[in-house]
Amino acid sequence: MYHYIKKLMYTVNVGTPSVPFGRMLLEQFGGANGELAAAMQYTIQGWNCVDDLGRRDLLLDIGTEELSHLEVVGALIRMHLAPLKTDREAAEADPLVTIAGGGGVALFDSMGNAWTADYLKIIGELDVDLRSNIAAEARAKIVYERLIDHTDDPGSIDTLQFLMTREITHLKAFTAALESLEKNPFSIGRLKPSPGIVDEFLNASKGEGSEGDTDMRGPWQNAFGLHLVDAHGGPGDGLSIGDVHGKIPGEDRGKQDSAQKAGTAVPESELVGSKG
Amino acid sequence: MYHYIKKLMYTVNVGTPSVPFGRMLLEQFGGANGELAAAMQYTIQGWNCVDDLGRRDLLLDIGTEELSHLEVVGALIRMHLAPLKTDREAAEADPLVTIAGGGGVALFDSMGNAWTADYLKIIGELDVDLRSNIAAEARAKIVYERLIDHTDDPGSIDTLQFLMTREITHLKAFTAALESLEKNPFSIGRLKPSPGIVDEFLNASKGEGSEGDTDMRGPWQNAFGLHLVDAHGGPGDGLSIGDVHGKIPGEDRGKQDSAQKAGTAVPESELVGSKG
Amino acid sequence: MYHYIKKLMYTVNVGTPSVPFGRMLLEQFGGANGELAAAMQYTIQGWNCVDDLGRRDLLLDIGTEELSHLEVVGALIRMHLAPLKTDREAAEADPLVTIAGGGGVALFDSMGNAWTADYLKIIGELDVDLRSNIAAEARAKIVYERLIDHTDDPGSIDTLQFLMTREITHLKAFTAALESLEKNPFSIGRLKPSPGIVDEFLNASKGEGSEGDTDMRGPWQNAFGLHLVDAHGGPGDGLSIGDVHGKIPGEDRGKQDSAQKAGTAVPESELVGSKG
Amino acid sequence: MYHYIKKLMYTVNVGTPSVPFGRMLLEQFGGANGELAAAMQYTIQGWNCVDDLGRRDLLLDIGTEELSHLEVVGALIRMHLAPLKTDREAAEADPLVTIAGGGGVALFDSMGNAWTADYLKIIGELDVDLRSNIAAEARAKIVYERLIDHTDDPGSIDTLQFLMTREITHLKAFTAALESLEKNPFSIGRLKPSPGIVDEFLNASKGEGSEGDTDMRGPWQNAFGLHLVDAHGGPGDGLSIGDVHGKIPGEDRGKQDSAQKAGTAVPESELVGSKG
Amino acid sequence: MYHYIKKLMYTVNVGTPSVPFGRMLLEQFGGANGELAAAMQYTIQGWNCVDDLGRRDLLLDIGTEELSHLEVVGALIRMHLAPLKTDREAAEADPLVTIAGGGGVALFDSMGNAWTADYLKIIGELDVDLRSNIAAEARAKIVYERLIDHTDDPGSIDTLQFLMTREITHLKAFTAALESLEKNPFSIGRLKPSPGIVDEFLNASKGEGSEGDTDMRGPWQNAFGLHLVDAHGGPGDGLSIGDVHGKIPGEDRGKQDSAQKAGTAVPESELVGSKG
Amino acid sequence: MYHYIKKLMYTVNVGTPSVPFGRMLLEQFGGANGELAAAMQYTIQGWNCVDDLGRRDLLLDIGTEELSHLEVVGALIRMHLAPLKTDREAAEADPLVTIAGGGGVALFDSMGNAWTADYLKIIGELDVDLRSNIAAEARAKIVYERLIDHTDDPGSIDTLQFLMTREITHLKAFTAALESLEKNPFSIGRLKPSPGIVDEFLNASKGEGSEGDTDMRGPWQNAFGLHLVDAHGGPGDGLSIGDVHGKIPGEDRGKQDSAQKAGTAVPESELVGSKG
């Protein structure tokens, strides 16, 4: 359960309010990569994660912090939107907030799109959820960076710098949580991919490019056992599809190769309850 | 531009059609982690990526292959939905497909939700987009695995095994593309996080848990320089927020520490045009 | 800011899990009248309410409790959905939860619709927001009642009875908060309605009804000064529209009649800080 | 069934068209609290309300009038948007209306969001639906007031004043319809809340506030039998949850205390058919 | 403005209610091709159509009739959904209607998707809007036909046959309204297409097909001046793109060839006001 | 399956980038009538169309070309949005693209609405799908025309003229494909409408109009056997509803009058495989 402490996690000061900047900030309140999305994604993953109580705790620690961040972003936005109430031109630029919302914050992004749970990535497989979270933190970091680039107000920058920094903290924590599972990075779930075909990088885009590019080569065509095959339009389009067979009982399928089960907790020795 | 070859990338055979399974399969046609989402995410990232022609090619190779996968999934679904036209009980279980769509596939997920671009994660920073793609491939792999677990039809399993395998191929390729950028994994974008506060893992969820958990400890509290601080409800909630300062000119901020710029192409020596 | 306590506000026990009932329960997790909608509506109203610190506290008290309720509902759903992982027929009935979510809860309603902030009613005028909240609590009470009617599991009923009861608590509290503003119930905002026309109840639906009804009369045609006028298709359709004039400076318009300003706090004497 | 009379309910005159104001007005055409939302909410409630023919008539009278208002708002918007066709800067500010709609009105709000039935509150319990409608009318009144505040055009103000006035008329009528049901305002539906716990106001937000607030006290903590309990993080978080029991046969549960059934019609004596 | 007559346009009788069929019927209440979509599309087109008062009248005649149809469909659905209140299995199959809506109709489709104005096609060019309407009527006709195919209840079939018939009536009327504009069917809007390239049918899908098809030929490759060109992957992909030039002042561009302006009214002689 | 050729179908040149125009162009990238909508609508119709391999080929030819157009539009938009990265005022006007997307294109329309499959019209009855496509092409032609009207940049006009021209090509091809089915234009699907009532045009909008119109007459009241009946509010509202009867076995119902089945292929003689 939750308690709310009547204090912002970070004190917000705004020198010069800017309605257009306040509107930009809505991306981190009700936007696709914003704080509510982060809070909900991690918290619900945590509630679903009953097999690994350590990482459950991690998910709820960070999910809860993101809720506190949502409040900080909201306070920052309210200060920037304040002129909406007296400045008609500003009001016209953001009619939804002005007319429907009375100048307060609400769960919209910078273009007035209502927040939707379609933004969330919750697949219910712990290692995969951690990967989704790592990507989410990286995106949020970029969004804060871009916001900092669009303001000169020192107080706003301070707050955004704080929030941006915490995304890197969470990125580190989620990475540690994933790596400590000690899974092979290409072993996802329980079923093995078909050998042979799994290592064929298909060259499906061809020819000289409009951007001056030709058919390029890169490490993604020879790392991790990969090699290049060319699309040719025939059966399998160049892939050795003869190697694919249905899921049958036996050694070769339906088992996970070497990695631990995704949901496996950190060994007892590493997880010590604070009261234990 | 695109050419369409009138052939499925993988020949689809269905022994025993199952309408409920056909409905499940819609997750990979018009669902949040499905093939259209993958195709659009990678393709549009590729079109936007004009500074790194090698990884642009990679994104379009894989984006194009996902379009071909969309067609394969669609063919599989149509075969499983075929009884809709004659079986009233089956039809009643999926009225949208039956009544509005005449039994064909359309861009809906298993619960009839229309596909939306809100599913996509396109942030326009190459290394971050690659992380989003790695997470997306991992999720799609899990979805195929779950689908395989819900059918006994050998032909369907064959097709799904093929598609599942290719997700691992793409996972490898995106990982190679990210790693070959040789970026510090915690260096995202251009601005540095605030030192000190970046390493504080905040314990915001506390007490003994309903699931039998106490306050757990794990590597996410001591890896990569992280250490634990306890939320206490006071200013900063335990974080050393005194260390945060606004974006100022100078050494300490506004610069990227050690990593390459995200958009940087692979060195010339590694990228050889196929006609070069 | 928020703290999370690792304990459910109400201990959830489920005797006989039922997947269809679990799906019904999703209405209160990710549905239009569910706990997240309540938590977000009240919390964001509270954050926006900086002129009336007493009612701000009220909104955040209840908003926070609703977050705790969200967790309780989620725990109840997870227990009911547990058979999804082993029962194929159950899985087929809820493919989105099974295939995309791995059997866990997520922010969907009972039909798989993603939660959207379009469910929220946040207008930024305190007395009106309180009315929206009173209506929201009444709707949520009904939803819990209907859920109780669709299960025989004593543990589930216990939990739902708890949650249902709290909606009435909140209904009382919001009503007290509204009534203590001592506003005329028909005085909304600052501008006065046009006299005359404001009291004309327009009879726009006419004739003998298909349900056996004729043109009915009721107190809504003569209470509060109202009287009936008949639609006739001419100018104003029977309304005395000649009485409407533009917003002009002066006594008759642009002022609120007798009530207090919506955002006005409770008198000092009634609001005592707990530390004061 | 419906007849359309080729006449606006209120004659619309616009002196000086303003595209930004036209865009603001879209809130009342295709927005969350706009006229279509009102028309659909009341009309569909009315169609569902077959047990109380008097209030059914009320709902259809007002639902029908709102449709006529929708037309009036549409006419007002079209006049304000007229310069879109010749003024490029105006056109750029509203590209959706200009490019996709040719300058006409359509069912979008001021930010181009398509109207959605997610805006509607239709729960199918008459007294609760009336509460939703009372709140809806109050919100719509505020929206019109804000619109009036953003224009100086006398003709536009006239029209908006007319529409705003009618919201108060409807607010009165819905209030009369609710009060004449003579229900206890805290008796919703059929099931009784658990005594004891229903009267505990939970103080879940604590401490001194960032806005200068402390833990506030107000009538919502002592009216209607309520009293304050403090959240403490233990079982029930301070609530006397021991008092909750499952729905059992007998006196104490499953019955409505004193109020009439929600759907009950006004006594015969009060409801007289116009032809009776 | 609108008047509502308390009578269904078609008397609805249901012999044997069927909840699954009631759910199917929701497609025509709150679905993509349903009656509200039709009513809103034609009505709003009519309100925007101030240059052609004849066709404006047509659009409002049909738009109004569709509103009356919406009511008829709603009455039919309510009768089929009646068992929801007593049959738990039926209730579980449609939890949204049962739990959130109390068994009444609401603006959802058969899978619980909320109605959205994204379904509408309103482009603001009269002849094009008429084409959209012709297609909409054809789709609605098919939906009614499929519904008839999924019930054996004579009363339900009667009602659906009535509604299906009216779609053909409207199809005829919209066709007459389009044809009487006497526009060249390939002359849309004001700007001329580029000669040469307009007549090249591009063969962009190639090879032998998975469905046994080869590269097919048909009248779409030689009617109306069209001829076939093969995609070859080079500049223009086989199209004679050299023929395209920018919009320049002069004869050859920016003018409509021979047809009347889209918005032009029927000649005076054909349009006689009923009171004229 | 698909191959991607690294070349734009049309070379895009932009002289003077304009961010507001770039935003307008998004209508044709991620908007309701844009290129992705066209590509998906035709392609999925084609995949579903297994009974008429000729028209299947047509649908995939055009669907594939639209994908290539999507890329061209995307390239044009990227060039116009380029100043977003350096011009703060431009960035503020389109915060979603700037902050969330880094200045690249994504699947949004001009107001930031995410693309949704709700835009598509796929009914699964070939002749009706062709009608939907004819209307879609006409709408897209208009959108391009309006875009051309809002720019003076010759290179942009060239590209838009090319794309606009192709819409007419496709309009011709879809028309040829429909007409060669040789169906009666008012014979949709298999079931016959009820005679008598099908020919009654209902005058449901009445009286003298606000726009100066009276009750108008036009060819839609007397073409194709139609005649006018007046709404009067009684049973059937003026329609001869006595003529409607349920679907019964026999001559008069359940059969299609004279036309071919919608899905019928062009006669063998007209369809010659390119390799046959």
Tab-separated table of C-alpha atoms in Angstrom, chain A:
chain	number	residue	atom	x	y	z
A	1	MET	CA	0.000	0.000	0.000
A	2	TYR	CA	0.994	3.605	-0.441
A	3	HIS	CA	1.586	6.604	1.739
A	4	TYR	CA	1.856	10.075	0.351
A	5	ILE	CA	4.221	12.523	2.004
A	6	LYS	CA	3.224	16.128	1.417
A	7	LYS	CA	6.548	17.140	0.060
A	8	LEU	CA	8.045	17.159	-3.395
A	9	MET	CA	11.026	14.848	-3.805
A	10	TYR	CA	12.784	17.787	-5.470
A	11	THR	CA	12.012	21.445	-4.808
A	12	VAL	CA	10.918	23.106	-8.014
A	13	ASN	CA	11.821	26.702	-8.814
A	14	VAL	CA	10.851	28.415	-12.030
A	15	GLY	CA	12.284	31.812	-12.852
A	16	THR	CA	10.574	32.666	-16.110
A	17	PRO	CA	7.461	30.665	-16.880
A	18	SER	CA	7.053	29.614	-20.514
A	19	VAL	CA	3.773	28.151	-21.677
A	20	PRO	CA	5.281	26.487	-24.771
A	21	PHE	CA	7.894	24.869	-22.559
A	22	GLY	CA	5.217	23.785	-20.111
A	23	ARG	CA	3.485	22.093	-22.990
A	24	MET	CA	6.710	20.309	-23.983
A	25	LEU	CA	7.086	19.107	-20.411
A	26	LEU	CA	3.747	17.338	-20.648
A	27	GLU	CA	5.633	14.616	-22.540
A	28	GLN	CA	7.089	13.533	-19.208
A	29	PHE	CA	3.773	13.741	-17.349
A	30	GLY	CA	1.252	12.116	-19.642
A	31	GLY	CA	3.428	11.120	-22.585
A	32	ALA	CA	4.549	7.792	-24.000
A	33	ASN	CA	7.906	7.760	-22.231
A	34	GLY	CA	6.857	9.818	-19.231
A	35	GLU	CA	6.825	9.238	-15.496
A	36	LEU	CA	3.363	7.690	-15.244
A	37	ALA	CA	4.292	5.175	-17.920
A	38	ALA	CA	7.446	4.298	-15.991
A	39	ALA	CA	5.646	4.114	-12.649
A	40	MET	CA	2.901	1.870	-13.971
A	41	GLN	CA	5.190	-0.381	-16.013
A	42	TYR	CA	7.554	-1.186	-13.158
A	43	THR	CA	4.916	-1.325	-10.427
A	44	ILE	CA	2.651	-3.727	-12.268
A	45	GLN	CA	5.615	-5.870	-13.296
A	46	GLY	CA	6.508	-5.939	-9.621
A	47	TRP	CA	3.022	-6.945	-8.503
A	48	ASN	CA	3.089	-9.782	-11.044
A	49	CYS	CA	6.571	-10.932	-10.002
A	50	VAL	CA	5.877	-13.279	-7.104
A	51	ASP	CA	8.635	-15.791	-7.849
A	52	ASP	CA	11.609	-13.492	-7.358
A	53	LEU	CA	11.019	-11.393	-4.283
A	54	GLY	CA	14.297	-9.570	-4.644
A	55	ARG	CA	13.620	-8.197	-8.072
A	56	ARG	CA	10.001	-7.618	-7.045
A	57	ASP	CA	11.353	-5.264	-4.402
A	58	LEU	CA	13.570	-3.568	-6.980
A	59	LEU	CA	10.631	-3.040	-9.336
A	60	LEU	CA	8.512	-1.523	-6.587
A	61	ASP	CA	11.330	0.681	-5.294
A	62	ILE	CA	11.782	2.216	-8.698
A	63	GLY	CA	8.090	2.207	-9.603
A	64	THR	CA	7.351	4.137	-6.441
A	65	GLU	CA	10.118	6.638	-7.069
A	66	GLU	CA	8.688	7.291	-10.531
A	67	LEU	CA	5.344	8.193	-8.956
A	68	SER	CA	7.182	10.791	-6.899
A	69	HIS	CA	8.828	12.024	-10.089
A	70	LEU	CA	5.416	12.346	-11.732
A	71	GLU	CA	4.490	14.783	-8.974
A	72	VAL	CA	7.694	16.776	-9.483
A	73	VAL	CA	7.098	17.051	-13.226
A	74	GLY	CA	3.520	18.086	-12.559
A	75	ALA	CA	4.638	20.883	-10.241
A	76	LEU	CA	7.115	22.117	-12.842
A	77	ILE	CA	4.460	22.134	-15.545
A	78	ARG	CA	1.934	24.017	-13.413
A	79	MET	CA	4.451	26.791	-12.880
A	80	HIS	CA	5.181	27.066	-16.585
A	81	LEU	CA	1.512	27.020	-17.534
A	82	ALA	CA	0.547	29.732	-15.053
A	83	PRO	CA	0.448	32.519	-17.699
A	84	LEU	CA	-2.270	30.590	-19.565
A	85	LYS	CA	-4.837	32.203	-17.305
A	86	THR	CA	-3.988	35.747	-18.301
A	87	ASP	CA	-2.316	35.553	-21.713
A	88	ARG	CA	-4.792	34.950	-24.516
A	89	GLU	CA	-2.183	34.047	-27.131
A	90	ALA	CA	-0.678	31.465	-24.806
A	91	ALA	CA	-4.136	30.120	-24.106
A	92	GLU	CA	-4.908	29.761	-27.793
A	93	ALA	CA	-1.783	27.689	-28.297
A	94	ASP	CA	-2.970	25.120	-25.806
A	95	PRO	CA	-6.763	25.194	-25.861
A	96	LEU	CA	-7.259	21.800	-24.277
A	97	VAL	CA	-5.354	22.655	-21.112
A	98	THR	CA	-6.910	26.117	-20.991
A	99	ILE	CA	-10.521	25.419	-21.749
A	100	ALA	CA	-11.038	21.865	-20.582
A	101	GLY	CA	-8.522	21.787	-17.773
A	102	GLY	CA	-8.545	25.303	-16.392
A	103	GLY	CA	-4.810	25.592	-16.771
A	104	GLY	CA	-3.883	22.649	-14.581
A	105	VAL	CA	-1.944	19.557	-15.523
A	106	ALA	CA	-3.691	16.442	-16.686
A	107	LEU	CA	-2.691	13.145	-18.213
A	108	PHE	CA	-2.045	14.390	-21.717
A	109	ASP	CA	1.129	14.563	-23.757
A	110	SER	CA	2.445	17.674	-25.481
A	111	MET	CA	-0.108	17.340	-28.292
A	112	GLY	CA	-3.084	16.686	-26.058
A	113	ASN	CA	-3.182	12.917	-26.502
A	114	ALA	CA	-4.692	11.191	-23.489
A	115	TRP	CA	-2.331	8.814	-21.719
A	116	THR	CA	-2.970	5.192	-22.646
A	117	ALA	CA	-1.775	1.896	-21.231
A	118	ASP	CA	-0.789	1.002	-24.794
A	119	TYR	CA	2.455	2.769	-23.915
A	120	LEU	CA	3.369	0.036	-21.419
A	121	LYS	CA	5.485	-3.025	-22.121
A	122	ILE	CA	4.606	-5.719	-19.591
A	123	ILE	CA	5.201	-9.237	-20.894
A	124	GLY	CA	5.393	-11.133	-17.613
A	125	GLU	CA	8.783	-12.789	-18.187
A	126	LEU	CA	11.192	-11.207	-15.777
A	127	ASP	CA	14.356	-10.958	-17.863
A	128	VAL	CA	12.389	-9.614	-20.817
A	129	ASP	CA	10.567	-7.096	-18.667
A	130	LEU	CA	13.962	-5.907	-17.393
A	131	ARG	CA	15.111	-5.394	-20.987
A	132	SER	CA	11.983	-3.375	-21.692
A	133	ASN	CA	12.759	-1.294	-18.623
A	134	ILE	CA	16.358	-0.700	-19.649
A	135	ALA	CA	15.142	0.575	-23.000
A	136	ALA	CA	12.461	2.686	-21.309
A	137	GLU	CA	14.986	4.363	-19.013
A	138	ALA	CA	17.249	5.126	-21.950
A	139	ARG	CA	14.374	6.748	-23.825
A	140	ALA	CA	13.329	8.800	-20.817
A	141	LYS	CA	16.902	9.986	-20.364
A	142	ILE	CA	16.897	11.274	-23.946
A	143	VAL	CA	13.579	13.034	-23.465
A	144	TYR	CA	14.897	14.889	-20.403
A	145	GLU	CA	18.025	15.831	-22.317
A	146	ARG	CA	15.957	17.283	-25.137
A	147	LEU	CA	13.815	19.198	-22.675
A	148	ILE	CA	16.937	20.678	-21.058
A	149	ASP	CA	18.025	21.766	-24.538
A	150	HIS	CA	14.793	23.733	-24.967
A	151	THR	CA	14.903	25.938	-21.881
A	152	ASP	CA	17.258	28.516	-20.440
A	153	ASP	CA	15.538	28.724	-17.078
A	154	PRO	CA	18.071	27.621	-14.426
A	155	GLY	CA	15.488	26.331	-11.969
A	156	SER	CA	13.816	24.233	-14.632
A	157	ILE	CA	17.162	22.841	-15.721
A	158	ASP	CA	18.006	21.925	-12.134
A	159	THR	CA	14.832	19.901	-11.775
A	160	LEU	CA	15.208	18.215	-15.143
A	161	GLN	CA	18.849	17.422	-14.440
A	162	PHE	CA	17.754	15.728	-11.209
A	163	LEU	CA	15.120	13.665	-12.991
A	164	MET	CA	17.473	12.833	-15.858
A	165	THR	CA	20.127	11.655	-13.439
A	166	ARG	CA	17.730	9.294	-11.741
A	167	GLU	CA	16.967	7.615	-15.071
A	168	ILE	CA	20.625	6.641	-15.285
A	169	THR	CA	20.456	5.334	-11.708
A	170	HIS	CA	17.545	3.137	-12.694
A	171	LEU	CA	19.271	2.085	-15.899
A	172	LYS	CA	22.176	0.835	-13.811
A	173	ALA	CA	19.907	-0.956	-11.366
A	174	PHE	CA	17.854	-2.712	-14.043
A	175	THR	CA	21.059	-3.713	-15.836
A	176	ALA	CA	22.468	-5.170	-12.620
A	177	ALA	CA	19.225	-7.037	-12.038
A	178	LEU	CA	19.330	-8.492	-15.537
A	179	GLU	CA	23.000	-9.386	-15.574
A	180	SER	CA	22.848	-11.049	-12.179
A	181	LEU	CA	20.353	-13.517	-13.652
A	182	GLU	CA	23.385	-14.755	-15.612
A	183	LYS	CA	21.326	-15.658	-18.635
A	184	ASN	CA	22.807	-16.066	-22.063
A	185	PRO	CA	21.743	-12.801	-23.723
A	186	PHE	CA	20.254	-14.687	-26.677
A	187	SER	CA	18.420	-17.241	-24.605
A	188	ILE	CA	14.927	-15.869	-24.135
A	189	GLY	CA	12.189	-17.981	-22.584
A	190	ARG	CA	12.243	-21.768	-22.686
A	191	LEU	CA	12.161	-22.866	-26.320
A	192	LYS	CA	15.304	-23.075	-28.426
A	193	PRO	CA	15.450	-21.449	-31.843
A	194	SER	CA	16.104	-23.683	-34.837
A	195	PRO	CA	19.822	-24.034	-35.454
A	196	GLY	CA	21.146	-22.933	-38.795
A	197	ILE	CA	18.379	-20.578	-39.707
A	198	VAL	CA	18.907	-18.640	-36.487
A	199	ASP	CA	22.300	-17.492	-37.717
A	200	GLU	CA	21.269	-16.274	-41.156
A	201	PHE	CA	21.094	-12.494	-41.514
A	202	LEU	CA	18.745	-11.851	-44.426
A	203	ASN	CA	19.652	-9.088	-46.809
A	204	ALA	CA	16.111	-7.979	-47.705
A	205	SER	CA	16.856	-4.390	-48.645
A	206	LYS	CA	18.980	-4.124	-51.713
A	207	GLY	CA	20.638	-1.949	-54.284
A	208	GLU	CA	22.219	1.476	-54.237
A	209	GLY	CA	20.450	3.816	-51.887
A	210	SER	CA	18.839	7.198	-52.314
A	211	GLU	CA	20.915	8.440	-49.402
A	212	GLY	CA	24.097	7.435	-51.197
A	213	ASP	CA	24.294	4.128	-49.438
A	214	THR	CA	24.984	0.849	-51.120
A	215	ASP	CA	24.402	-2.562	-49.660
A	216	MET	CA	26.308	-2.089	-46.436
A	217	ARG	CA	28.171	-4.580	-44.318
A	218	GLY	CA	28.584	-4.468	-40.583
A	219	PRO	CA	29.214	-6.537	-37.495
A	220	TRP	CA	25.560	-7.508	-37.376
A	221	GLN	CA	26.322	-9.809	-40.268
A	222	ASN	CA	29.155	-11.743	-38.665
A	223	ALA	CA	28.973	-11.423	-34.885
A	224	PHE	CA	27.525	-14.103	-32.608
A	225	GLY	CA	27.684	-16.714	-35.366
A	226	LEU	CA	25.612	-14.683	-37.832
A	227	HIS	CA	26.350	-14.771	-41.538
A	228	LEU	CA	24.785	-13.063	-44.510
A	229	VAL	CA	22.297	-14.629	-46.922
A	230	ASP	CA	20.761	-12.791	-49.823
A	231	ALA	CA	17.048	-12.515	-50.432
A	232	HIS	CA	16.309	-13.958	-53.855
A	233	GLY	CA	12.537	-14.262	-53.981
A	234	GLY	CA	12.426	-18.048	-54.048
A	235	PRO	CA	11.198	-20.383	-51.321
A	236	GLY	CA	12.452	-19.186	-47.960
A	237	ASP	CA	13.817	-16.123	-49.723
A	238	GLY	CA	17.347	-17.414	-49.203
A	239	LEU	CA	16.879	-18.783	-45.702
A	240	SER	CA	17.554	-22.473	-45.086
A	241	ILE	CA	13.976	-23.090	-44.110
A	242	GLY	CA	14.392	-26.812	-44.585
A	243	ASP	CA	15.831	-26.843	-41.076
A	244	VAL	CA	12.607	-25.857	-39.359
A	245	HIS	CA	10.593	-28.599	-37.758
A	246	GLY	CA	7.583	-28.628	-35.460
A	247	LYS	CA	7.843	-28.776	-31.709
A	248	ILE	CA	8.430	-32.423	-30.990
A	249	PRO	CA	9.215	-34.296	-27.833
A	250	GLY	CA	12.920	-34.858	-27.373
A	251	GLU	CA	16.226	-33.209	-26.868
A	252	ASP	CA	16.351	-30.629	-29.531
A	253	ARG	CA	13.258	-28.558	-28.794
A	254	GLY	CA	11.113	-27.415	-25.969
A	255	LYS	CA	13.995	-26.927	-23.637
A	256	GLN	CA	16.048	-23.999	-22.687
A	257	ASP	CA	19.690	-24.421	-23.555
A	258	SER	CA	21.932	-23.274	-20.796
A	259	ALA	CA	20.499	-20.281	-19.056
A	260	GLN	CA	18.550	-20.114	-15.830
A	261	LYS	CA	14.803	-19.791	-15.910
A	262	ALA	CA	13.886	-16.188	-16.378
A	263	GLY	CA	12.021	-15.852	-13.171
A	264	THR	CA	14.714	-17.353	-11.007
A	265	ALA	CA	15.634	-15.362	-7.955
A	266	VAL	CA	19.114	-14.338	-7.058
A	267	PRO	CA	20.754	-17.061	-4.987
A	268	GLU	CA	19.889	-16.935	-1.321
A	269	SER	CA	23.364	-15.841	-0.436
A	270	GLU	CA	23.011	-12.658	-2.408
A	271	LEU	CA	19.556	-11.718	-1.200
A	272	VAL	CA	19.368	-10.766	2.413
A	273	GLY	CA	16.186	-9.408	3.842
A	274	SER	CA	16.867	-6.203	5.737
A	275	LYS	CA	15.444	-7.700	8.856
A	276	GLY	CA	16.969	-11.106	8.329
